[in-house]
Every structure is written in structure tokens, then in C-alpha cells.
């Protein structure tokens, strides 16, 4: 049976070497608990770095054995890996870039090289454990290249990726020299998750602009499959925080702590040491609050817990010194013999004490400058079992998207933060309870277990969707069937769309003329079958390009037809009027004036607005505007507005390829019919085909066709097989 493998840079344990033996302490973090239901069952396993650098083979063997008992497997990193991959590329390039601290970004090719190598190490370690159809869930920014490496090594595996930190705007992403490799690395996954909708739209925009892969409604269209990108705001183990807050142990600690600090309001702040958390800015705000409100002196204290982290990295060392200085200054300025403004702890606390801090504090002040989610604010809310307390939360934390009943602040707006603290200190109990109750309801429902469930369900859904598409793939069996039936046929016909089907897309539509390979292919096909080129192109271009070929041409989606028996004669297949064009052209022209790169193509029965050469993003925006403008006008003229591949076309609704194809087949008895096309206009052709026809859509989109095929290259190769 297929198993599930969880992968993260760090294993959820801490490892200590004491008295010649290793001691393993499992992590009590929310993620480890949430994923516990997965990795602890059946054959499942968690793979990652144990957190120490161990070179000795005997010690390694001992660790492998011990971890095996805990359903974990190690990836061993060398000291150099830790310096270059972990402290270097992960924490000095990706971390600052993804948190918008561009001033701290290091661009070091050696670190990049190591990042690649370590991702490869992870891939190798996983390959040793994985079966071909396993599910592999990769976590976080240290392993952005891993999904694609795994895709290549295990093409049939189900691969998911979740990023715990923000995903920055394209403007930041494009600064990184290795941006394309990083994005392509992530796109090896089937499901890609972020905490918020903003992260996901930044990712989709970067993928579109940097890799060229297009997406719609959260689905990226990769060459051979669809990839779903979605937002999954991570929850906490809600029940655990409630239980701990109510426990005797924690209540006793609260009493004890309270005796020590006396009767005053407490403002709690808890963070890992990190410049993204806005710690100095918060101390400045508290300082100014005390300066402005003398009446608060002696009545309010801040409990500030900073958990040591990455203290070998220069910017972190400097941050620590800055915090020491600021705390020293505020305490020196305002302390009295029985009051200290800031109680500062540079260490971590056991869980029951953490819970006591949450329980006893009147305000939690959570003001990161940027944070993927932030769990501390959620833990505070869960711990407020009597529903009193005030949460002040930064808009820059992912959690602010869910906790709308917190006092939301911009952490850069010092005045705003000061007045939020004042509002919190003076908020009446009824309001506190209303806000807290509503936040608790949200967090209780979307806890960590629900998060894991929703993510895994979505992964199953994406796979099912992919299978639906690939089950229709033209594989060698289908290819064999088509070729065999074609060869046995006496009167076969082929309906072939042109752009995107027989040839790729280019910037200028007039440059897409048939190359030698295609001309030869069509020539050979036309000796064995009736070939109909069925296109939206204008008749003059199509006529010129297929001048000497023995083929039927249907131009402009069925307005014109040219039979091979009479190549000099274009026949009007549909009566069209064009008095509507003047009004519509004026509108389209207005959008051309405003949009560098856009142009209008005029066909006999339609007008087309092209935006392939417009700046990416701007083209879509203008197209949407034009779409709604034209839709309104189209009603008056009984016209249809259709969105195509980087074009917007307006035409009469009763003219389409399907109608033309049916007319051409009338009275004929074909014993083999094949229709191939790549966009919505070809769907009309597919719909018009009799049941026994082979219909194929190029690309992996939903379609009326019986089959999908990867690209125009595969179309050519299929057609070449028919000519042999
Ligand atoms: C990353 C993203 C995202 C803190 N002090 C103590 C202690 N903690 C625990 C808290 C909380 C955790 O550490 C901190 O989690 P955060 O979410 O606030 O921050 P990051 O470490 O930066 O995490 C972040 C997260 O991933 C999850 O996706 O939310 O945005 O940056 O759980 O309780 N625990 C104990 N003693 C302490 O003194 N026992």
C-alpha cells in the first residue's frame, strides 16, 4: 500500500549528546502534533535533519536506529552544509527576501550551489525510502527545489508542498538570480499551499511572469499536468492550549507569577529572535506610551520573551544587541523601586509556564513587520478561557486575515500602535468578551487537525482531477488504435485547427506560417485523406499559406470555405453583415491607444483584439475592461464576445467551426474522422462530430473532445505516423 512521507528541513525532535549517549526529545510544536496523525500511522515516516552535525559513522548508525523507533529517518548535514545551505542561502537569502527585508539579502553563488546540493541530499534520502506511488509532503522554504527533483525521480508520486513563511510579490522574487530554478522546483508538486490568499496570488503571478506557465482559478497549466495552488491558513492544537490553561499546574504558576509582579496590567510579547518580528519598533512604541501617559507609570508592565534563534547570523546578533540596549534604556529611564516597565527574558520557557504567561496577561501585543502566519497570537486567544483579554495584531501577519476581531495595527505606524495599546488597556470587559468569543470560534473550528485534513483532502482532489485529464491522454495504445483505423479506412477526413495545433504560438501572428516540416506533413497526409484546415484565421493568409496544397480550407471560423477541387474560389459559407464593426472598432481602438503592444485584427465577420505582446498583467487587466465594455455593446448588436489565447474576439454567435464542419460533411460517408484543436473555438468542432470520430484537444484543459494531447509537437508526431 502506498505510504505518506513528511519532509521538512528539521525533524520534530531535539537531539542532545550526553554522557556518550544521544537523547531524543520529541517536539511539542503544533505542526508536529498535527502531522502526528499522519507520520505515526502504518508505514508512514518523517524525513529531515536531526539538527546536529554528526560525522562519525557509528554515531550515525545509532541515530538511524533510534529515529527508526520514532518513525523518523535522518538526512545528515555537514558543518559546511549548515553554514552555506541553512545559515547561508535559507536564512540570508530566502528568509530576508521572502519577508521583504531586501537590505539583508545575500547573493552568494556558493550558498546557492550548496542549497541545490542539500536539496539533492534530501531527494536521495527520500528515494531510498519511497515507493513509486507514495505521497510526499514537503515543508517550507529550505526545500524549494525538492518537489521537482522528486518529480523527476518518482514521476508517479503524489507530491505536495507547503510554505510556512510569506511568498513575496514578483517585484522581490525577480531580484533573486536563481528565481526561475526556485519556482520550477516548487512546480514539481501537485498541490502547493500557502497560509494566505495574498501569498498564493504572489506565487501565481511570479510563476506566470518568470516561468511563463499560465494559470486560471488557482490551477497552473504545466506541460503534462495541472498543479493546484491554494491557501490553507494553519491552525493550532486548540484543545491542548485550553486544557493547559485550565490545569492546576498552570493556575498555580499564574498565582505565583502574579504575586511577584503585583497588581498591574500586563502586556505580553513572545517571539523568536528575528528582525521580521518588529521587536525594537514595539519597545519604541511602549516607550512613547509611557512618555505620553504618565498616569500609566507603575500600572502597566511589558513581559517580553525572546526565544534565541540563528544567533550566528550577523543581522541577528546585531538585533539582539539593539534589543538589549533599548530595554536597558527604557528601564533605566522609567523604573522605580517597585516597578519595572519591561521584564525581558532571552530564553524559552516550558509549556506550562508559557501557558501561564498567556493566562495572566491582559494584552498580547503581536506586531511583526512581516509574518507568514504567527501562531503566538492564536495560542493567546485559545488560552483565554474566561474570554477576557485583548489581542493587538499586526496587519502584516497572516493570522490577521482570520482574526478580524483583534485590534489590527500597522506595525510601522507608531502612533497607531500606541493608541491600540491604550485602547486595549481601557477596553471594557463586555467588548473584550465579544471579540474574544468570536476569535475563539474561528480558531476552534480551524485547528491544526482540520488544517491537515483539509490539505490532504485537497491533495486527493487534485490527483483525481489530474487522473481525469490523463485518462484521456493519447498514449501509445490510443495512437495505435487511431493509426490502425486510419490505415483501414477508405474515405478518411481530418479536421485540423492551425495555431496551437499544427504550430506553436509566436509574438506576431503573421510569423506563424507553415515551416517545411509541416508543409511536407500536410502534403503526405493529403495523399491519404481529405484534409481540412479549419481555422479562425482570415482567408487571405490561410489561402496563401496552403496555396499549393491539396487541402480544403475553412477560414474565419466557418465564414469562408475553399474546396481543393476549386482552389481559386472562396465560397461564402455564412451570410454575414458588418455594419456593427464601426462602433466596436472605435472602442477597441481606444484600448489599443492606451495599451502599448495591443493591436486589432479585422476579419470578414469579426474583430479581434490581440494582447500577446502587451506587458504581462497589464494585458489581462485591459482585456477584462474591454471584455465588460464589449459585452454591454454586444447585446445591442446580437454579437458574441469570446476570450481566446491572448485575444478577445467579437463575432456573430451563429458562425462557428462546428457549423462549418457539419456543412462540409453533409452528404458524405466518412469511415474515419479525426478532429484536433487547441481552444474554445475547436470545442464547436468537437461537438459537431459524429460519435465514432476521434476528437483531440491540445493541452490539458477540460474539453468535449475524447482525448487530450500534450502539444503541437505530439500532434505532428501522431500525424506523421498516419503517413507511414
Ligand atoms: C514559522 C513562520 C508561521 C515561543 N516561545 C516559546 C514557545 N514558542 C512557540 C510558540 C509558537 C512558536 O514557538 C512560534 O511560532 P510562530 O508562528 O509565531 O513563528 P515562527 O517560528 O517564525 O514560525 C510563522 C509558522 O512557521 C507556522 O507555519 O506561523 O509565520 O515564521 O508555537 O508557542 N514555546 C515554548 N516556550 C517558549 O518560550 N514551549
mmCIF file of N, CA, C and O in Angstrom, residues 536-606:
data_model
loop_
_atom_site.group_PDB
_atom_site.id
_atom_site.type_symbol
_atom_site.label_atom_id
_atom_site.label_comp_id
_atom_site.label_asym_id
_atom_site.label_seq_id
_atom_site.Cartn_x
_atom_site.Cartn_y
_atom_site.Cartn_z
ATOM 1 N N UNK A 536 -9.441 30.023 -37.407
ATOM 2 C CA UNK A 536 -10.073 31.322 -37.227
ATOM 3 C C UNK A 536 -9.387 32.383 -38.068
ATOM 4 O O UNK A 536 -9.809 33.529 -38.123
ATOM 5 N N UNK A 537 -8.324 32.002 -38.714
ATOM 6 C CA UNK A 537 -7.538 32.971 -39.499
ATOM 7 C C UNK A 537 -8.321 33.523 -40.694
ATOM 8 O O UNK A 537 -9.224 32.883 -41.191
ATOM 9 N N UNK A 538 -7.877 34.670 -41.192
ATOM 10 C CA UNK A 538 -8.543 35.252 -42.357
ATOM 11 C C UNK A 538 -8.232 34.441 -43.602
ATOM 12 O O UNK A 538 -7.206 33.751 -43.663
ATOM 13 N N UNK A 539 -9.093 34.523 -44.578
ATOM 14 C CA UNK A 539 -8.989 33.634 -45.743
ATOM 15 C C UNK A 539 -7.745 33.929 -46.585
ATOM 16 O O UNK A 539 -7.155 33.022 -47.160
ATOM 17 N N UNK A 540 -7.315 35.197 -46.619
ATOM 18 C CA UNK A 540 -6.169 35.512 -47.491
ATOM 19 C C UNK A 540 -4.885 34.863 -46.964
ATOM 20 O O UNK A 540 -4.115 34.274 -47.720
ATOM 21 N N UNK A 541 -4.682 34.973 -45.658
ATOM 22 C CA UNK A 541 -3.476 34.363 -45.069
ATOM 23 C C UNK A 541 -3.505 32.855 -45.258
ATOM 24 O O UNK A 541 -2.540 32.246 -45.726
ATOM 25 N N UNK A 542 -4.641 32.281 -44.901
ATOM 26 C CA UNK A 542 -4.744 30.825 -44.983
ATOM 27 C C UNK A 542 -4.569 30.362 -46.431
ATOM 28 O O UNK A 542 -3.857 29.389 -46.720
ATOM 29 N N UNK A 543 -5.205 31.095 -47.357
ATOM 30 C CA UNK A 543 -5.119 30.752 -48.785
ATOM 31 C C UNK A 543 -3.674 30.792 -49.267
ATOM 32 O O UNK A 543 -3.205 29.893 -49.978
ATOM 33 N N UNK A 544 -2.960 31.835 -48.852
ATOM 34 C CA UNK A 544 -1.565 31.996 -49.278
ATOM 35 C C UNK A 544 -0.698 30.864 -48.710
ATOM 36 O O UNK A 544 0.087 30.252 -49.417
ATOM 37 N N UNK A 545 -0.874 30.571 -47.442
ATOM 38 C CA UNK A 545 -0.022 29.576 -46.778
ATOM 39 C C UNK A 545 -0.247 28.155 -47.310
ATOM 40 O O UNK A 545 0.653 27.332 -47.294
ATOM 41 N N UNK A 546 -1.486 27.859 -47.756
ATOM 42 C CA UNK A 546 -1.763 26.496 -48.232
ATOM 43 C C UNK A 546 -2.064 26.491 -49.731
ATOM 44 O O UNK A 546 -2.795 25.642 -50.226
ATOM 45 N N UNK A 547 -1.452 27.432 -50.425
ATOM 46 C CA UNK A 547 -1.711 27.662 -51.843
ATOM 47 C C UNK A 547 -1.567 26.414 -52.694
ATOM 48 O O UNK A 547 -2.455 26.020 -53.430
ATOM 49 N N UNK A 548 -0.415 25.776 -52.551
ATOM 50 C CA UNK A 548 -0.151 24.663 -53.466
ATOM 51 C C UNK A 548 -0.551 23.311 -52.872
ATOM 52 O O UNK A 548 -0.200 22.275 -53.409
ATOM 53 N N UNK A 549 -1.267 23.346 -51.763
ATOM 54 C CA UNK A 549 -1.620 22.082 -51.098
ATOM 55 C C UNK A 549 -2.997 21.603 -51.533
ATOM 56 O O UNK A 549 -3.899 22.400 -51.767
ATOM 57 N N UNK A 550 -3.132 20.273 -51.525
ATOM 58 C CA UNK A 550 -4.391 19.684 -51.954
ATOM 59 C C UNK A 550 -5.313 19.509 -50.730
ATOM 60 O O UNK A 550 -5.621 18.390 -50.324
ATOM 61 N N UNK A 551 -5.697 20.642 -50.132
ATOM 62 C CA UNK A 551 -6.500 20.563 -48.898
ATOM 63 C C UNK A 551 -7.724 21.475 -48.984
ATOM 64 O O UNK A 551 -7.739 22.433 -49.755
ATOM 65 N N UNK A 552 -8.732 21.169 -48.174
ATOM 66 C CA UNK A 552 -9.869 22.082 -48.024
ATOM 67 C C UNK A 552 -9.532 23.080 -46.935
ATOM 68 O O UNK A 552 -8.879 22.726 -45.944
ATOM 69 N N UNK A 553 -10.001 24.314 -47.126
ATOM 70 C CA UNK A 553 -9.724 25.318 -46.094
ATOM 71 C C UNK A 553 -11.034 25.901 -45.573
ATOM 72 O O UNK A 553 -11.913 26.256 -46.366
ATOM 73 N N UNK A 554 -11.154 25.975 -44.266
ATOM 74 C CA UNK A 554 -12.282 26.699 -43.665
ATOM 75 C C UNK A 554 -11.662 27.859 -42.903
ATOM 76 O O UNK A 554 -10.852 27.657 -41.991
ATOM 77 N N UNK A 555 -12.009 29.090 -43.321
ATOM 78 C CA UNK A 555 -11.370 30.255 -42.707
ATOM 79 C C UNK A 555 -12.372 31.015 -41.844
ATOM 80 O O UNK A 555 -13.586 30.859 -41.985
ATOM 81 N N UNK A 556 -11.819 31.838 -40.974
ATOM 82 C CA UNK A 556 -12.616 32.719 -40.108
ATOM 83 C C UNK A 556 -13.744 31.975 -39.397
ATOM 84 O O UNK A 556 -14.915 32.383 -39.431
ATOM 85 N N UNK A 557 -13.395 30.860 -38.800
ATOM 86 C CA UNK A 557 -14.345 30.052 -38.012
ATOM 87 C C UNK A 557 -15.553 29.613 -38.812
ATOM 88 O O UNK A 557 -16.622 29.403 -38.241
ATOM 89 N N UNK A 558 -15.414 29.523 -40.122
ATOM 90 C CA UNK A 558 -16.538 28.975 -40.888
ATOM 91 C C UNK A 558 -17.261 29.977 -41.765
ATOM 92 O O UNK A 558 -18.314 29.669 -42.317
ATOM 93 N N UNK A 559 -16.720 31.162 -41.906
ATOM 94 C CA UNK A 559 -17.365 32.123 -42.810
ATOM 95 C C UNK A 559 -17.059 31.743 -44.254
ATOM 96 O O UNK A 559 -17.915 31.795 -45.128
ATOM 97 N N UNK A 560 -15.826 31.336 -44.493
ATOM 98 C CA UNK A 560 -15.376 31.044 -45.858
ATOM 99 C C UNK A 560 -14.910 29.596 -45.983
ATOM 100 O O UNK A 560 -14.347 29.046 -45.042
ATOM 101 N N UNK A 561 -15.140 29.058 -47.170
ATOM 102 C CA UNK A 561 -14.586 27.740 -47.425
ATOM 103 C C UNK A 561 -13.951 27.713 -48.820
ATOM 104 O O UNK A 561 -14.420 28.386 -49.739
ATOM 105 N N UNK A 562 -12.852 26.976 -48.949
ATOM 106 C CA UNK A 562 -12.220 26.828 -50.268
ATOM 107 C C UNK A 562 -11.999 25.348 -50.485
ATOM 108 O O UNK A 562 -11.252 24.714 -49.740
ATOM 109 N N UNK A 563 -12.676 24.784 -51.485
ATOM 110 C CA UNK A 563 -12.566 23.349 -51.727
ATOM 111 C C UNK A 563 -11.336 23.052 -52.552
ATOM 112 O O UNK A 563 -10.948 23.848 -53.402
ATOM 113 N N UNK A 564 -10.740 21.919 -52.315
ATOM 114 C CA UNK A 564 -9.483 21.608 -53.013
ATOM 115 C C UNK A 564 -9.699 21.443 -54.520
ATOM 116 O O UNK A 564 -8.802 21.669 -55.312
ATOM 117 N N UNK A 565 -10.949 21.112 -54.881
ATOM 118 C CA UNK A 565 -11.244 20.945 -56.310
ATOM 119 C C UNK A 565 -11.215 22.293 -57.032
ATOM 120 O O UNK A 565 -11.022 22.353 -58.235
ATOM 121 N N UNK A 566 -11.441 23.370 -56.288
ATOM 122 C CA UNK A 566 -11.521 24.683 -56.933
ATOM 123 C C UNK A 566 -10.754 25.714 -56.105
ATOM 124 O O UNK A 566 -11.334 26.613 -55.489
ATOM 125 N N UNK A 567 -9.407 25.596 -56.077
ATOM 126 C CA UNK A 567 -8.610 26.419 -55.153
ATOM 127 C C UNK A 567 -8.657 27.915 -55.453
ATOM 128 O O UNK A 567 -8.231 28.722 -54.632
ATOM 129 N N UNK A 568 -9.192 28.307 -56.595
ATOM 130 C CA UNK A 568 -9.209 29.740 -56.894
ATOM 131 C C UNK A 568 -10.437 30.406 -56.279
ATOM 132 O O UNK A 568 -10.538 31.623 -56.231
ATOM 133 N N UNK A 569 -11.346 29.591 -55.802
ATOM 134 C CA UNK A 569 -12.655 30.101 -55.418
ATOM 135 C C UNK A 569 -12.918 30.027 -53.916
ATOM 136 O O UNK A 569 -12.994 28.941 -53.341
ATOM 137 N N UNK A 570 -13.082 31.138 -53.275
ATOM 138 C CA UNK A 570 -13.521 31.129 -51.867
ATOM 139 C C UNK A 570 -15.038 31.260 -51.870
ATOM 140 O O UNK A 570 -15.593 32.159 -52.487
ATOM 141 N N UNK A 571 -15.697 30.383 -51.153
ATOM 142 C CA UNK A 571 -17.151 30.384 -51.118
ATOM 143 C C UNK A 571 -17.593 30.943 -49.766
ATOM 144 O O UNK A 571 -17.037 30.572 -48.723
ATOM 145 N N UNK A 572 -18.583 31.837 -49.795
ATOM 146 C CA UNK A 572 -19.087 32.378 -48.535
ATOM 147 C C UNK A 572 -20.022 31.351 -47.911
ATOM 148 O O UNK A 572 -21.040 31.007 -48.479
ATOM 149 N N UNK A 573 -19.647 30.846 -46.757
ATOM 150 C CA UNK A 573 -20.406 29.763 -46.121
ATOM 151 C C UNK A 573 -21.516 30.304 -45.233
ATOM 152 O O UNK A 573 -22.432 29.602 -44.879
ATOM 153 N N UNK A 574 -21.314 31.516 -44.760
ATOM 154 C CA UNK A 574 -22.319 32.078 -43.864
ATOM 155 C C UNK A 574 -22.560 33.525 -44.270
ATOM 156 O O UNK A 574 -21.609 34.246 -44.565
ATOM 157 N N UNK A 575 -23.810 33.885 -44.302
ATOM 158 C CA UNK A 575 -24.150 35.269 -44.631
ATOM 159 C C UNK A 575 -23.766 36.147 -43.439
ATOM 160 O O UNK A 575 -24.163 35.877 -42.316
ATOM 161 N N UNK A 576 -22.951 37.139 -43.673
ATOM 162 C CA UNK A 576 -22.605 37.998 -42.531
ATOM 163 C C UNK A 576 -22.832 39.464 -42.869
ATOM 164 O O UNK A 576 -22.682 39.877 -44.014
ATOM 165 N N UNK A 577 -23.188 40.211 -41.866
ATOM 166 C CA UNK A 577 -23.274 41.658 -42.058
ATOM 167 C C UNK A 577 -22.169 42.277 -41.215
ATOM 168 O O UNK A 577 -21.704 41.673 -40.256
ATOM 169 N N UNK A 578 -21.723 43.439 -41.586
ATOM 170 C CA UNK A 578 -20.632 44.005 -40.784
ATOM 171 C C UNK A 578 -20.864 45.472 -40.439
ATOM 172 O O UNK A 578 -19.936 46.174 -40.102
ATOM 173 N N UNK A 579 -22.136 45.891 -40.460
ATOM 174 C CA UNK A 579 -22.398 47.295 -40.124
ATOM 175 C C UNK A 579 -22.052 47.600 -38.657
ATOM 176 O O UNK A 579 -21.808 48.720 -38.280
ATOM 177 N N UNK A 580 -22.005 46.544 -37.815
ATOM 178 C CA UNK A 580 -21.697 46.704 -36.392
ATOM 179 C C UNK A 580 -20.232 47.035 -36.123
ATOM 180 O O UNK A 580 -19.864 47.545 -35.074
ATOM 181 N N UNK A 581 -19.397 46.755 -37.134
ATOM 182 C CA UNK A 581 -17.949 46.828 -36.873
ATOM 183 C C UNK A 581 -17.462 48.229 -36.508
ATOM 184 O O UNK A 581 -16.546 48.375 -35.701
ATOM 185 N N UNK A 582 -18.102 49.220 -37.127
ATOM 186 C CA UNK A 582 -17.578 50.570 -36.938
ATOM 187 C C UNK A 582 -17.588 50.980 -35.453
ATOM 188 O O UNK A 582 -16.576 51.435 -34.924
ATOM 189 N N UNK A 583 -18.732 50.757 -34.809
ATOM 190 C CA UNK A 583 -18.843 51.120 -33.380
ATOM 191 C C UNK A 583 -17.837 50.345 -32.538
ATOM 192 O O UNK A 583 -17.156 50.897 -31.676
ATOM 193 N N UNK A 584 -17.769 49.051 -32.808
ATOM 194 C CA UNK A 584 -16.912 48.187 -31.981
ATOM 195 C C UNK A 584 -15.436 48.539 -32.202
ATOM 196 O O UNK A 584 -14.645 48.583 -31.267
ATOM 197 N N UNK A 585 -15.095 48.829 -33.467
ATOM 198 C CA UNK A 585 -13.697 49.142 -33.762
ATOM 199 C C UNK A 585 -13.241 50.375 -32.996
ATOM 200 O O UNK A 585 -12.130 50.430 -32.480
ATOM 201 N N UNK A 586 -14.148 51.349 -32.875
ATOM 202 C CA UNK A 586 -13.799 52.583 -32.146
ATOM 203 C C UNK A 586 -13.429 52.253 -30.697
ATOM 204 O O UNK A 586 -12.457 52.771 -30.160
ATOM 205 N N UNK A 587 -14.213 51.371 -30.090
ATOM 206 C CA UNK A 587 -13.950 51.010 -28.688
ATOM 207 C C UNK A 587 -12.623 50.256 -28.575
ATOM 208 O O UNK A 587 -11.766 50.561 -27.748
ATOM 209 N N UNK A 588 -12.448 49.296 -29.479
ATOM 210 C CA UNK A 588 -11.205 48.508 -29.447
ATOM 211 C C UNK A 588 -10.001 49.414 -29.661
ATOM 212 O O UNK A 588 -8.960 49.253 -29.022
ATOM 213 N N UNK A 589 -10.177 50.380 -30.537
ATOM 214 C CA UNK A 589 -9.075 51.267 -30.856
ATOM 215 C C UNK A 589 -8.676 52.106 -29.626
ATOM 216 O O UNK A 589 -7.498 52.335 -29.370
ATOM 217 N N UNK A 590 -9.698 52.503 -28.852
ATOM 218 C CA UNK A 590 -9.437 53.261 -27.631
ATOM 219 C C UNK A 590 -8.533 52.440 -26.691
ATOM 220 O O UNK A 590 -7.608 52.954 -26.081
ATOM 221 N N UNK A 591 -8.758 51.118 -26.650
ATOM 222 C CA UNK A 591 -7.935 50.249 -25.794
ATOM 223 C C UNK A 591 -6.551 49.987 -26.407
ATOM 224 O O UNK A 591 -5.612 49.686 -25.693
ATOM 225 N N UNK A 592 -6.446 50.104 -27.719
ATOM 226 C CA UNK A 592 -5.123 49.995 -28.356
ATOM 227 C C UNK A 592 -4.303 51.239 -28.007
ATOM 228 O O UNK A 592 -3.121 51.149 -27.651
ATOM 229 N N UNK A 593 -4.960 52.402 -28.069
ATOM 230 C CA UNK A 593 -4.256 53.665 -27.752
ATOM 231 C C UNK A 593 -3.669 53.623 -26.342
ATOM 232 O O UNK A 593 -2.591 54.137 -26.091
ATOM 233 N N UNK A 594 -4.394 53.010 -25.422
ATOM 234 C CA UNK A 594 -3.985 53.014 -24.013
ATOM 235 C C UNK A 594 -3.038 51.867 -23.673
ATOM 236 O O UNK A 594 -2.546 51.787 -22.553
ATOM 237 N N UNK A 595 -2.832 50.943 -24.625
ATOM 238 C CA UNK A 595 -2.121 49.716 -24.255
ATOM 239 C C UNK A 595 -1.005 49.399 -25.241
ATOM 240 O O UNK A 595 -1.241 48.767 -26.275
ATOM 241 N N UNK A 596 0.223 49.833 -24.936
ATOM 242 C CA UNK A 596 1.328 49.567 -25.861
ATOM 243 C C UNK A 596 1.461 48.068 -26.149
ATOM 244 O O UNK A 596 1.458 47.267 -25.220
ATOM 245 N N UNK A 597 1.543 47.728 -27.424
ATOM 246 C CA UNK A 597 1.716 46.313 -27.786
ATOM 247 C C UNK A 597 0.424 45.674 -28.290
ATOM 248 O O UNK A 597 0.450 44.657 -28.956
ATOM 249 N N UNK A 598 -0.724 46.293 -27.979
ATOM 250 C CA UNK A 598 -2.005 45.698 -28.417
ATOM 251 C C UNK A 598 -2.302 46.110 -29.857
ATOM 252 O O UNK A 598 -1.840 47.154 -30.312
ATOM 253 N N UNK A 599 -3.037 45.281 -30.582
ATOM 254 C CA UNK A 599 -3.464 45.673 -31.928
ATOM 255 C C UNK A 599 -4.769 44.973 -32.298
ATOM 256 O O UNK A 599 -5.169 43.991 -31.661
ATOM 257 N N UNK A 600 -5.400 45.512 -33.359
ATOM 258 C CA UNK A 600 -6.686 44.951 -33.792
ATOM 259 C C UNK A 600 -6.478 44.183 -35.087
ATOM 260 O O UNK A 600 -5.764 44.633 -35.985
ATOM 261 N N UNK A 601 -7.103 43.027 -35.170
ATOM 262 C CA UNK A 601 -7.089 42.292 -36.432
ATOM 263 C C UNK A 601 -8.526 42.299 -36.948
ATOM 264 O O UNK A 601 -9.454 42.014 -36.191
ATOM 265 N N UNK A 602 -8.687 42.632 -38.202
ATOM 266 C CA UNK A 602 -10.044 42.652 -38.746
ATOM 267 C C UNK A 602 -10.254 41.459 -39.651
ATOM 268 O O UNK A 602 -9.494 41.211 -40.573
ATOM 269 N N UNK A 603 -11.288 40.684 -39.364
ATOM 270 C CA UNK A 603 -11.635 39.573 -40.241
ATOM 271 C C UNK A 603 -12.980 39.893 -40.881
ATOM 272 O O UNK A 603 -13.661 40.836 -40.472
ATOM 273 N N UNK A 604 -13.356 39.057 -41.809
ATOM 274 C CA UNK A 604 -14.587 39.329 -42.532
ATOM 275 C C UNK A 604 -15.783 39.469 -41.595
ATOM 276 O O UNK A 604 -16.595 40.369 -41.719
ATOM 277 N N UNK A 605 -15.858 38.543 -40.638
ATOM 278 C CA UNK A 605 -17.048 38.525 -39.792
ATOM 279 C C UNK A 605 -16.753 38.890 -38.337
ATOM 280 O O UNK A 605 -17.625 38.827 -37.498
ATOM 281 N N UNK A 606 -15.524 39.244 -38.048
ATOM 282 C CA UNK A 606 -15.218 39.505 -36.642
ATOM 283 C C UNK A 606 -14.110 40.538 -36.480
ATOM 284 O O UNK A 606 -13.390 40.852 -37.437
#
